Coordinates of C-alpha atoms and ligand atoms in Angstrom, one line a residue:
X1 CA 0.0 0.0 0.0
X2 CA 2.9 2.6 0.9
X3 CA 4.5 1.8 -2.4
X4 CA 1.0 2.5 -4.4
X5 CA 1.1 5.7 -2.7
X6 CA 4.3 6.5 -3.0
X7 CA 3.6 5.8 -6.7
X8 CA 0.8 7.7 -6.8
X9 CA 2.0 11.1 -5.2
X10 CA 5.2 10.6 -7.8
X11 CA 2.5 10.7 -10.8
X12 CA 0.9 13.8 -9.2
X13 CA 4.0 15.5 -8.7
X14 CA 4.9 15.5 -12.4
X15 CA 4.5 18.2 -13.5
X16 CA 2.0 18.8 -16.8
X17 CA 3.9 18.9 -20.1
X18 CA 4.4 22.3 -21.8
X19 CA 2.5 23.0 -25.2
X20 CA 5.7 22.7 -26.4
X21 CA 6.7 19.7 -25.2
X22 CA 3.1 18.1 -26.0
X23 CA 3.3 19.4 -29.7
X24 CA 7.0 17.7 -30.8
X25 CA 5.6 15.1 -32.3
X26 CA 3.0 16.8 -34.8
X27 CA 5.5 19.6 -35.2
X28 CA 8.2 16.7 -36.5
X29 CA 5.3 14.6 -38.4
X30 CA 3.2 16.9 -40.7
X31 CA 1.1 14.4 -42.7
X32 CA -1.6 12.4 -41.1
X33 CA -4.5 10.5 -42.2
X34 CA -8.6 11.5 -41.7
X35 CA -11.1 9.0 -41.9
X36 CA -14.7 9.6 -42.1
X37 CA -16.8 6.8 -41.7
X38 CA -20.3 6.5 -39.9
X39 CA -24.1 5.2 -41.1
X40 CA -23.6 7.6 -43.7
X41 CA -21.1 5.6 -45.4
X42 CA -24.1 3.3 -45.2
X43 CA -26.1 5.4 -47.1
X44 CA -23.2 6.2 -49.6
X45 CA -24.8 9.5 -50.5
X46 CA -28.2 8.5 -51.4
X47 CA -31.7 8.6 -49.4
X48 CA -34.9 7.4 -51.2
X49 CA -33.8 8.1 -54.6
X50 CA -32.5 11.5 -53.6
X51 CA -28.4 11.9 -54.4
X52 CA -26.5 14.4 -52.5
X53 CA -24.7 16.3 -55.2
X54 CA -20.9 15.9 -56.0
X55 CA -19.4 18.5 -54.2
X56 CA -20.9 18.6 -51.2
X57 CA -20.4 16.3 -47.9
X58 CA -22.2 13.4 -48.3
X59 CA -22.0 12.8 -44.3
X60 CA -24.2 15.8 -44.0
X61 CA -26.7 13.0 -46.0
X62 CA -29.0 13.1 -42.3
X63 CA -29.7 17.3 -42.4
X64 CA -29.7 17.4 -46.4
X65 CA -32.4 15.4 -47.0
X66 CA -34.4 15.9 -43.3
X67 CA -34.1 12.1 -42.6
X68 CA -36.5 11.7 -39.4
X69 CA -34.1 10.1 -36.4
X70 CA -35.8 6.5 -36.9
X71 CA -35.3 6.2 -40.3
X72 CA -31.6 7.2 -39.9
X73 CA -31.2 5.0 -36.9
X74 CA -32.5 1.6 -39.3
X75 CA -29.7 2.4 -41.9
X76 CA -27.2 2.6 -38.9
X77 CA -28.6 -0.8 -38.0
X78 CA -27.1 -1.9 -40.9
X79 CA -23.7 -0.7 -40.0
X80 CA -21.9 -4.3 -40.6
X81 CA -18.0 -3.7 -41.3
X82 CA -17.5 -7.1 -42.3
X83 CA -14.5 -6.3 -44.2
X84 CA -12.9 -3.8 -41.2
X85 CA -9.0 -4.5 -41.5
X86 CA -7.1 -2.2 -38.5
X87 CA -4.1 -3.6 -39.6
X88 CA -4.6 -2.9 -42.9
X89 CA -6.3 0.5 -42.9
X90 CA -2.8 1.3 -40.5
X91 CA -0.2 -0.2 -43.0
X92 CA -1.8 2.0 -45.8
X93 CA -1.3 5.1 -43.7
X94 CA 2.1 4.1 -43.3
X95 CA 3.0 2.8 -46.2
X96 CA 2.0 6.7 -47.5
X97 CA 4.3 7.9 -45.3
X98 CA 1.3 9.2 -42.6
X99 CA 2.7 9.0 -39.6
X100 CA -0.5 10.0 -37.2
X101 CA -4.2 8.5 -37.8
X102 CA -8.0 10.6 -37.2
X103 CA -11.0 8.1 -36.6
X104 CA -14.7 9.8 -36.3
X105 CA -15.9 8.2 -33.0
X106 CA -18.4 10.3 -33.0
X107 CA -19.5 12.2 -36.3
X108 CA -22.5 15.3 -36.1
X109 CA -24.6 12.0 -36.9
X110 CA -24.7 11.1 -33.0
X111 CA -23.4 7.5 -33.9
X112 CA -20.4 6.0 -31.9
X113 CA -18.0 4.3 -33.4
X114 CA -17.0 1.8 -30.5
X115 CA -18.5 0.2 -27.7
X116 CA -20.3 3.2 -25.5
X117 CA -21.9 2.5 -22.5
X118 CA -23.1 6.1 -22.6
X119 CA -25.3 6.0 -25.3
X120 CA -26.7 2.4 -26.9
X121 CA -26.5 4.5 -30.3
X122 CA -23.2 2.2 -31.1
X123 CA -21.7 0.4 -33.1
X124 CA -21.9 -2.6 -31.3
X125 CA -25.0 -2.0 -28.9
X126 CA -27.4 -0.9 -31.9
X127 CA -26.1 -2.2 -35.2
X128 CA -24.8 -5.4 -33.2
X129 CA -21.5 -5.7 -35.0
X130 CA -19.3 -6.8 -32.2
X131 CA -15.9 -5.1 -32.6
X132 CA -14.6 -2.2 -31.5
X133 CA -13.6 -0.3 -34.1
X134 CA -11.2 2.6 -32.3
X135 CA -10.0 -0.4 -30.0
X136 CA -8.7 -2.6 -33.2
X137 CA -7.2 0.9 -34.1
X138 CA -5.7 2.3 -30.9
X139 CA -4.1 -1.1 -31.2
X140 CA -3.6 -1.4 -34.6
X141 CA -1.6 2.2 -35.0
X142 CA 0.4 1.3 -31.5
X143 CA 2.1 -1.7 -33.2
X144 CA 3.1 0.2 -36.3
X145 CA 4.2 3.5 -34.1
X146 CA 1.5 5.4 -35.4
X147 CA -0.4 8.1 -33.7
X148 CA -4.0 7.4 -32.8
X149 CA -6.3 10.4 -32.5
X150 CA -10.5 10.7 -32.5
X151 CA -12.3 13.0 -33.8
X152 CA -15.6 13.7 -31.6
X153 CA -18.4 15.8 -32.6
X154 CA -19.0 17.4 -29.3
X155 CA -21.3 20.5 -29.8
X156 CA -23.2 19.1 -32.9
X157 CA -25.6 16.1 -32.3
X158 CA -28.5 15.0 -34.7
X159 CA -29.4 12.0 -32.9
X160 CA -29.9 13.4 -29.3
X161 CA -33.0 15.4 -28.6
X162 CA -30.9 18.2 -26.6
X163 CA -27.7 17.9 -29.2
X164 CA -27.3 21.3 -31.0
X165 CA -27.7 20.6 -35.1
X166 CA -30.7 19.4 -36.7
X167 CA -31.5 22.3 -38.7
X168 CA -34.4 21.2 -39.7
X169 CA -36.1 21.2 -36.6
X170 CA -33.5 23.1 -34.1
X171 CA -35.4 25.8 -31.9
X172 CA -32.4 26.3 -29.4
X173 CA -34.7 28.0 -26.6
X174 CA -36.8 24.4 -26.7
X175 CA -33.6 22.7 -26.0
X176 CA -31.8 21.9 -23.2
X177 CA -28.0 22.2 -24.5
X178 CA -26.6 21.4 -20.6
X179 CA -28.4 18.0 -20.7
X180 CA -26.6 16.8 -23.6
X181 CA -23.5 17.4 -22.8
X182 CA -23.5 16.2 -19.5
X183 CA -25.1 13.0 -20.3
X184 CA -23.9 12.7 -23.5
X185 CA -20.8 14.7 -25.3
X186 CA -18.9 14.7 -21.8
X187 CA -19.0 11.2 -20.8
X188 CA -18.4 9.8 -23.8
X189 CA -15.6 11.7 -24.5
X190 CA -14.3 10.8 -20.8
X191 CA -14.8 7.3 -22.3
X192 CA -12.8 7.5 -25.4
X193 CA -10.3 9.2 -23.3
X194 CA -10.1 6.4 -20.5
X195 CA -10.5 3.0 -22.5
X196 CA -8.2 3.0 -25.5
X197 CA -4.9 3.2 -24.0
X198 CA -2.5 7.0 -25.7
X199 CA -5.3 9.1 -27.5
X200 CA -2.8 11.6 -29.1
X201 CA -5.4 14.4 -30.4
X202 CA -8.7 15.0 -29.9
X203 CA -9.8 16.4 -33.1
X204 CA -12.9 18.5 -32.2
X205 CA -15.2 19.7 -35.3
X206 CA -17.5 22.8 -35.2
X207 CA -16.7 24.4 -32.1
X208 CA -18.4 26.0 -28.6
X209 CA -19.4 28.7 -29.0
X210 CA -18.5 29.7 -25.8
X211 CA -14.7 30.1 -23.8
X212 CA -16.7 28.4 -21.1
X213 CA -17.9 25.3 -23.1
X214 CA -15.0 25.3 -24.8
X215 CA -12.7 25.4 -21.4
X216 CA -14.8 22.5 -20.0
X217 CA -13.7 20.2 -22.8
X218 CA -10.5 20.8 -23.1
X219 CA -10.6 20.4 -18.7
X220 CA -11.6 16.6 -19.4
X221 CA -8.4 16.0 -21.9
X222 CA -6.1 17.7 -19.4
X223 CA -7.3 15.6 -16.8
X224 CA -7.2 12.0 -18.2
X225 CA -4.5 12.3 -21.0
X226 CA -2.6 15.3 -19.7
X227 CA 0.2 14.6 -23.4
X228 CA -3.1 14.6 -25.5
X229 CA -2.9 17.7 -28.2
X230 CA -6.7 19.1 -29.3
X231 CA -7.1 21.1 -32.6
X232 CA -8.1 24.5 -32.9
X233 CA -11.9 23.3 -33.6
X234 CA -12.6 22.7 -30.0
X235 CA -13.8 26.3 -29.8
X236 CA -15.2 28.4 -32.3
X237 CA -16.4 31.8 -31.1
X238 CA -14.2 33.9 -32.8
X239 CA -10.1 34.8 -33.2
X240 CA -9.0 33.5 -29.6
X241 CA -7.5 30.1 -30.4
X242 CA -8.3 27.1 -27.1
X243 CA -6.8 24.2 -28.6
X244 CA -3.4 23.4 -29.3
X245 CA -3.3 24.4 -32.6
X246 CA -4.9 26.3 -35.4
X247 CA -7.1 24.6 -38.1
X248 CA -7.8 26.0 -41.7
X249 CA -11.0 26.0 -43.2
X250 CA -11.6 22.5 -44.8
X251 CA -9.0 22.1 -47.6
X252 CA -7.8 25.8 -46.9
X253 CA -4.8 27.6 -46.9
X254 CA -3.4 30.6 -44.6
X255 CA -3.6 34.0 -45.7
X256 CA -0.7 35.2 -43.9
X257 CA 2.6 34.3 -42.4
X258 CA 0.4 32.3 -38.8
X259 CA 2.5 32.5 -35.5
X260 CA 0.6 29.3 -34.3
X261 CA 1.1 25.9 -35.3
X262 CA -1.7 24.5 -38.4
X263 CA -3.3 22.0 -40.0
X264 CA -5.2 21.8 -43.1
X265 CA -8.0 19.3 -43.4
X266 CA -8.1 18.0 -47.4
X267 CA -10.3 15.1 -48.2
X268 CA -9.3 12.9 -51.5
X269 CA -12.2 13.6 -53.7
X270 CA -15.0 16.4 -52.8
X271 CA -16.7 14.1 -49.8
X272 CA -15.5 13.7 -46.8
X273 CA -17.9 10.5 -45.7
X274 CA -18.2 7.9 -48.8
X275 CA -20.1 8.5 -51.5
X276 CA -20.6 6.2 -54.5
X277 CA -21.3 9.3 -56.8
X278 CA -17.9 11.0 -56.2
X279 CA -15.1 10.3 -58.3
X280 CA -13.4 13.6 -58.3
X281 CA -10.1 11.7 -57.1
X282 CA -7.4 13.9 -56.5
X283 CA -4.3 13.1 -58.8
X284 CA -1.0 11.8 -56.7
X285 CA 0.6 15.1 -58.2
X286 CA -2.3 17.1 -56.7
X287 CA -1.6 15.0 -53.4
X288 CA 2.0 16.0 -53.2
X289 CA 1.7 19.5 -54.4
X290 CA -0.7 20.2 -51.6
X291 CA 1.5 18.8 -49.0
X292 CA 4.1 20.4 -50.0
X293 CA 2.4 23.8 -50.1
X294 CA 1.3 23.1 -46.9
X295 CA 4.5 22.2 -45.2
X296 CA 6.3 24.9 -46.9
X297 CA 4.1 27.1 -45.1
X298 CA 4.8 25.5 -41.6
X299 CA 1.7 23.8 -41.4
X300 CA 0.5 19.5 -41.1
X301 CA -1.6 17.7 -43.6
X302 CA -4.5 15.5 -42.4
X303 CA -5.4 14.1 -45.2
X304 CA -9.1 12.3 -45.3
X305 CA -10.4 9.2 -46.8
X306 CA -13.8 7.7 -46.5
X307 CA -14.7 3.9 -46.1
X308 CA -17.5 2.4 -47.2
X309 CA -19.9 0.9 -44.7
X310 CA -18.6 -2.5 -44.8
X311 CA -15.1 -0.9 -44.6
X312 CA -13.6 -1.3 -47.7
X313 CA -11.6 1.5 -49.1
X314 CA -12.1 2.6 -52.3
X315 CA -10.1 1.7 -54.5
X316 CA -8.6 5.2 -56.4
X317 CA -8.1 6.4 -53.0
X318 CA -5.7 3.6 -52.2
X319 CA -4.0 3.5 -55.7
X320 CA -3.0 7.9 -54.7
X321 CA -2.1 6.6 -51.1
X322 CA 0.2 4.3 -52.5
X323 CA 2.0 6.9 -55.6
X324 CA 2.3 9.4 -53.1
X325 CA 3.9 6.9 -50.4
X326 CA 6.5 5.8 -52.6
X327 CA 7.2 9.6 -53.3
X328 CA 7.4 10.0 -49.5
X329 CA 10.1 7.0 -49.1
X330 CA 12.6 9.1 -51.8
X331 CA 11.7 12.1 -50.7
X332 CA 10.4 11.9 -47.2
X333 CA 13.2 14.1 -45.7
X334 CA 12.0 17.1 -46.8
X335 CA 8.5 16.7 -45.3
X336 CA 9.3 15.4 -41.6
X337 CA 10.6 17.9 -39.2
X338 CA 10.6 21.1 -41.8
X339 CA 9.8 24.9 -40.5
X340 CA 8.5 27.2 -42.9
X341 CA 10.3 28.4 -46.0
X342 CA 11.1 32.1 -45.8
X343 CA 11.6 31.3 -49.8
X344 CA 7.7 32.3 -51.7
X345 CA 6.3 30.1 -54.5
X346 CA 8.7 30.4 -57.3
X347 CA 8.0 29.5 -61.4
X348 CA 8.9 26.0 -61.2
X349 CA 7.6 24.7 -57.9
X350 CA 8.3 25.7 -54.2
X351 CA 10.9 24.6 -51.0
X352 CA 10.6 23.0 -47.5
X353 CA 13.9 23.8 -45.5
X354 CA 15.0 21.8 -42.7
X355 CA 18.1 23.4 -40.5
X356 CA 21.1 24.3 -43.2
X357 CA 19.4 23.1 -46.5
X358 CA 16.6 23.8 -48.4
X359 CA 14.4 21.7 -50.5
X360 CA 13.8 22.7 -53.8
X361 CA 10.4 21.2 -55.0
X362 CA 10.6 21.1 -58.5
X363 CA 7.0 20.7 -60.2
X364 CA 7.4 22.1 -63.3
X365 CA 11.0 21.2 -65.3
X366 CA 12.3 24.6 -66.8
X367 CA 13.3 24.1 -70.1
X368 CA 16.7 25.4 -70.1
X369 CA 17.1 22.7 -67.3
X370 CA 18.6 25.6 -64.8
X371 CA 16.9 26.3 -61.6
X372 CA 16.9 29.8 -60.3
X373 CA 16.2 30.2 -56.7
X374 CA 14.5 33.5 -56.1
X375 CA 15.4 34.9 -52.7
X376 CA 18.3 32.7 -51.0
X377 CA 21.2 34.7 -49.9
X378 CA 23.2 31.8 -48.4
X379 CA 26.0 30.4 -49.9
X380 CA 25.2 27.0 -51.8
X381 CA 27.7 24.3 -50.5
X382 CA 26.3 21.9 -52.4
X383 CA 23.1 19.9 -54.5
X384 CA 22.0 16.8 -55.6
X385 CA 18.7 15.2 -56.1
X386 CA 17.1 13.5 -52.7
X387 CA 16.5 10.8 -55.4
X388 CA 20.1 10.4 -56.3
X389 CA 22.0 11.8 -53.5
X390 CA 25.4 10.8 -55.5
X391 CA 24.6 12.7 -58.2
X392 CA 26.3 16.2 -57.2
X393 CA 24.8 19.3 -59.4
X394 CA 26.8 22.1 -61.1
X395 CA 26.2 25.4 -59.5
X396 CA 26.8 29.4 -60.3
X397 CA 25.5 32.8 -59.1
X398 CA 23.9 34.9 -61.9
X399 CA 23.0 38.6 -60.4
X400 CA 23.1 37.2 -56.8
X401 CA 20.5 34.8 -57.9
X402 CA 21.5 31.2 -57.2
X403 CA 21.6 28.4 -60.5
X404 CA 21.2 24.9 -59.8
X405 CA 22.4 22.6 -63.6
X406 CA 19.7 19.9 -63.5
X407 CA 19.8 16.2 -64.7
X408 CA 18.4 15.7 -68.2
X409 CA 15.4 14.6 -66.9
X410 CA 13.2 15.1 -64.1
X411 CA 13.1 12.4 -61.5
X412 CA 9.8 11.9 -60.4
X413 CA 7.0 13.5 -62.9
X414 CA 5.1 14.9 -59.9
X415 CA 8.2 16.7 -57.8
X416 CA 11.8 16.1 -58.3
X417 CA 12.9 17.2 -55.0
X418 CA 16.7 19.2 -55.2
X419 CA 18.6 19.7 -51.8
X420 CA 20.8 22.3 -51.3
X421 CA 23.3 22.3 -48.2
X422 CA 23.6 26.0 -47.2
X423 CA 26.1 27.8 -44.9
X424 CA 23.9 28.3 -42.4
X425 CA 20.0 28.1 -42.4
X426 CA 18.3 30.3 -44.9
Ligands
FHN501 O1 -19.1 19.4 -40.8 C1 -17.9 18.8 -40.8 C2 -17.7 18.0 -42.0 O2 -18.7 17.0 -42.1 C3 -16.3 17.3 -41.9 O3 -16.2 16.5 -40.8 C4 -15.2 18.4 -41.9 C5 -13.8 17.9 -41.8 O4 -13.0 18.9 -41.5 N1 -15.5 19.2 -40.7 C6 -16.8 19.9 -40.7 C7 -16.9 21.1 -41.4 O5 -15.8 21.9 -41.3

């Protein structure tokens, strides 16, 4: 007994991590994977003949088309993820080069995605499938060293009488906000934090709209996974960021330079649950550009698929995760652990820079097969390709202006990546 409480008053003298110490990991790993799947995916964008139009989110299915609660709640019955592969769904993240992993527990849909003794509206209580999806995947992304984050709908509920949503019907001063989300959106986040073993982020979606609410939630990580980051989204009342770090609108982009860390949300077609209508796939080329955009900027990509029900993923989505994760094994070093470029977008592609050298992300080959980099003082020690690090480039000055004598050809169609080993950091 004395050594339990010895052990004990040791754990509560730790002291909390900093931000900064909590944020290392995302700051180092900048590409994750998003997955939206739900009932939704069970309706795979179509209610009684009616198709939810490409280009808009098909998980929104529920409020587009008014779907009373019991009609919704039969197709969730028919949640029956026969073909649910943790392992597999993990191994694709990785093989892409993702290094932390976004599950909707909970989606605006008021459907859990694991075993919740909170609320019968389960996936194992209600459509009687018994596993536990976020278990198999908590496990599942601890094996491969992957991160394991949920995403949790906790202001937005269209299954709970009291949860705020349901535009069709929503009268907020008929509701009684409190009641949900003390018998509802707190416990079973409390749940999600206390069963699954490290819950890395919480990824909240469509904030409070109060500092209060939005303090109260981000209380309940603190206390029960005190390393646990939460995205900007907990809170949503204006400019004051709550959460660890900021999030861009849905496939956005900064304006400015940001002070904060970010994250941009992109999903792989236009949907962000599955839709059978959707093939607006996004190219491997678009896949990389994006990133690199982003992580040129400073920020992280969380990059989304969406399962069908029986949780099979489609099949363009998997043929991109795989180009851009062989991309990512050649040229992984200038993703992981970059800071912003303080070089802009330039005519043939952009950089990532990563203590004394610079990537240069070559998207476009110029003709004349020299590479002018606009804006870098330092002096240019040396370059090669990240794709044939042997291969040492030919370099000259022109007006200040440093030239980089490319191989014949590019190296990878999508994004020859060119380091350059500075004098010092750019
Ligand atoms: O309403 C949701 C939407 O369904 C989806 O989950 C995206 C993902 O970032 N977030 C919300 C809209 O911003």
């Amino acid at each position: 007994l004395l050594l339990c409480l010895a052990a004990s008053a040791a754990a509560q003298s730790k002291p909390a991590p900093t931000q900064d110490q909590r944020m290392e990991w995302f700051r180092h790993d900048k590409f994750g994977m998003f997955i939206h799947w739900g009932p939704y995916s069970a309706f795979a964008g179509e209610y009684k003949g009616q198709k939810v139009p490409v280009g808009t989110e098909a998980e929104w299915i529920m409020q587009r088309f008014n779907i009373p609660v019991a009609d919704y709640r039969e197709t969730a019955r028919g949640m029956k993820p026969v073909k649910f592969d943790a392992e597999a769904w993990v191994a694709l993240a990785k093989a892409t080069g993702m290094k932390y992993l976004v599950l909707t527990a909970k989606h605006h849909d008021g459907f859990a995605m694991y075993r919740s003794t909170v609320s019968k509206y389960n996936l194992l209580d209600w459509a009687k499938f018994d596993r536990d999806p976020v278990q198999e995947l908590s496990a599942a992304c601890q094996k491969a060293g992957i991160r394991f984050g949920v995403y949790y709908s906790h202001r937005e509920d269209w299954d709970h009488p009291d949860g705020f949503g349901n535009n069709w019907d929503y009268d907020r001063t008929k509701k009684n906000f409190e009641r949900y989300l003390d018998e509802k959106s707190k416990p079973q986040l409390r749940e999600l934090l206390s069963r699954y073993g490290p819950i890395h982020l919480v990824w909240f979606d469509r904030g409070m709209d109060t500092p209060q609410h939005t303090q109260q939630f981000i209380d309940i990580v603190h206390e029960l996974q005190p390393n646990c980051l939460i995205n900007g989204r907990v809170g949503d009342y204006g400019a004051d960021l709550m959460g660890d770090y900021q999030n861009m609108n849905d496939n956005g982009m900064p304006n400015g330079g940001l002070q904060e860390d970010w994250e941009t949300p992109q999903t792989m077609n236009t949907t962000w649950g599955y839709s059978k209508f959707d093939q607006q796939w996004k190219t491997p080329g678009e896949v990389i550009h994006r990133m690199v955009e982003i992580v040129g900027k400073g920020g992280n990509y969380l990059l989304n698929i969406g399962p069908m029900a029986d949780g099979t993923i489609p099949s363009p989505s998997v043929a991109t995760l795989k180009a851009v994760g062989a991309w990512m094994q050649i040229n992984g070093e200038s993703i992981y652990g970059t800071v912003a470029s303080p070089l802009t977008a330039q005519p043939w592609g952009r950089s990532t820079v990563k203590g004394n050298k610079v990537f240069l992300h070559v998207f476009s080959w110029p003709a004349d097969g020299i590479l002018r980099v606009q804006g870098l003082t330092n002096t240019v020690k040396a370059a090669y390709p990240l794709a044939a690090p042997s291969q040492k480039l030919a370099l000259s000055r022109e007006g200040g202006v440093p030239l980089v004598k490319l191989p014949a050809e590019p190296l990878d169609q999508n994004d020859t990546v060119i380091a350059l080993e500075l004098d010092g950091a750019p």
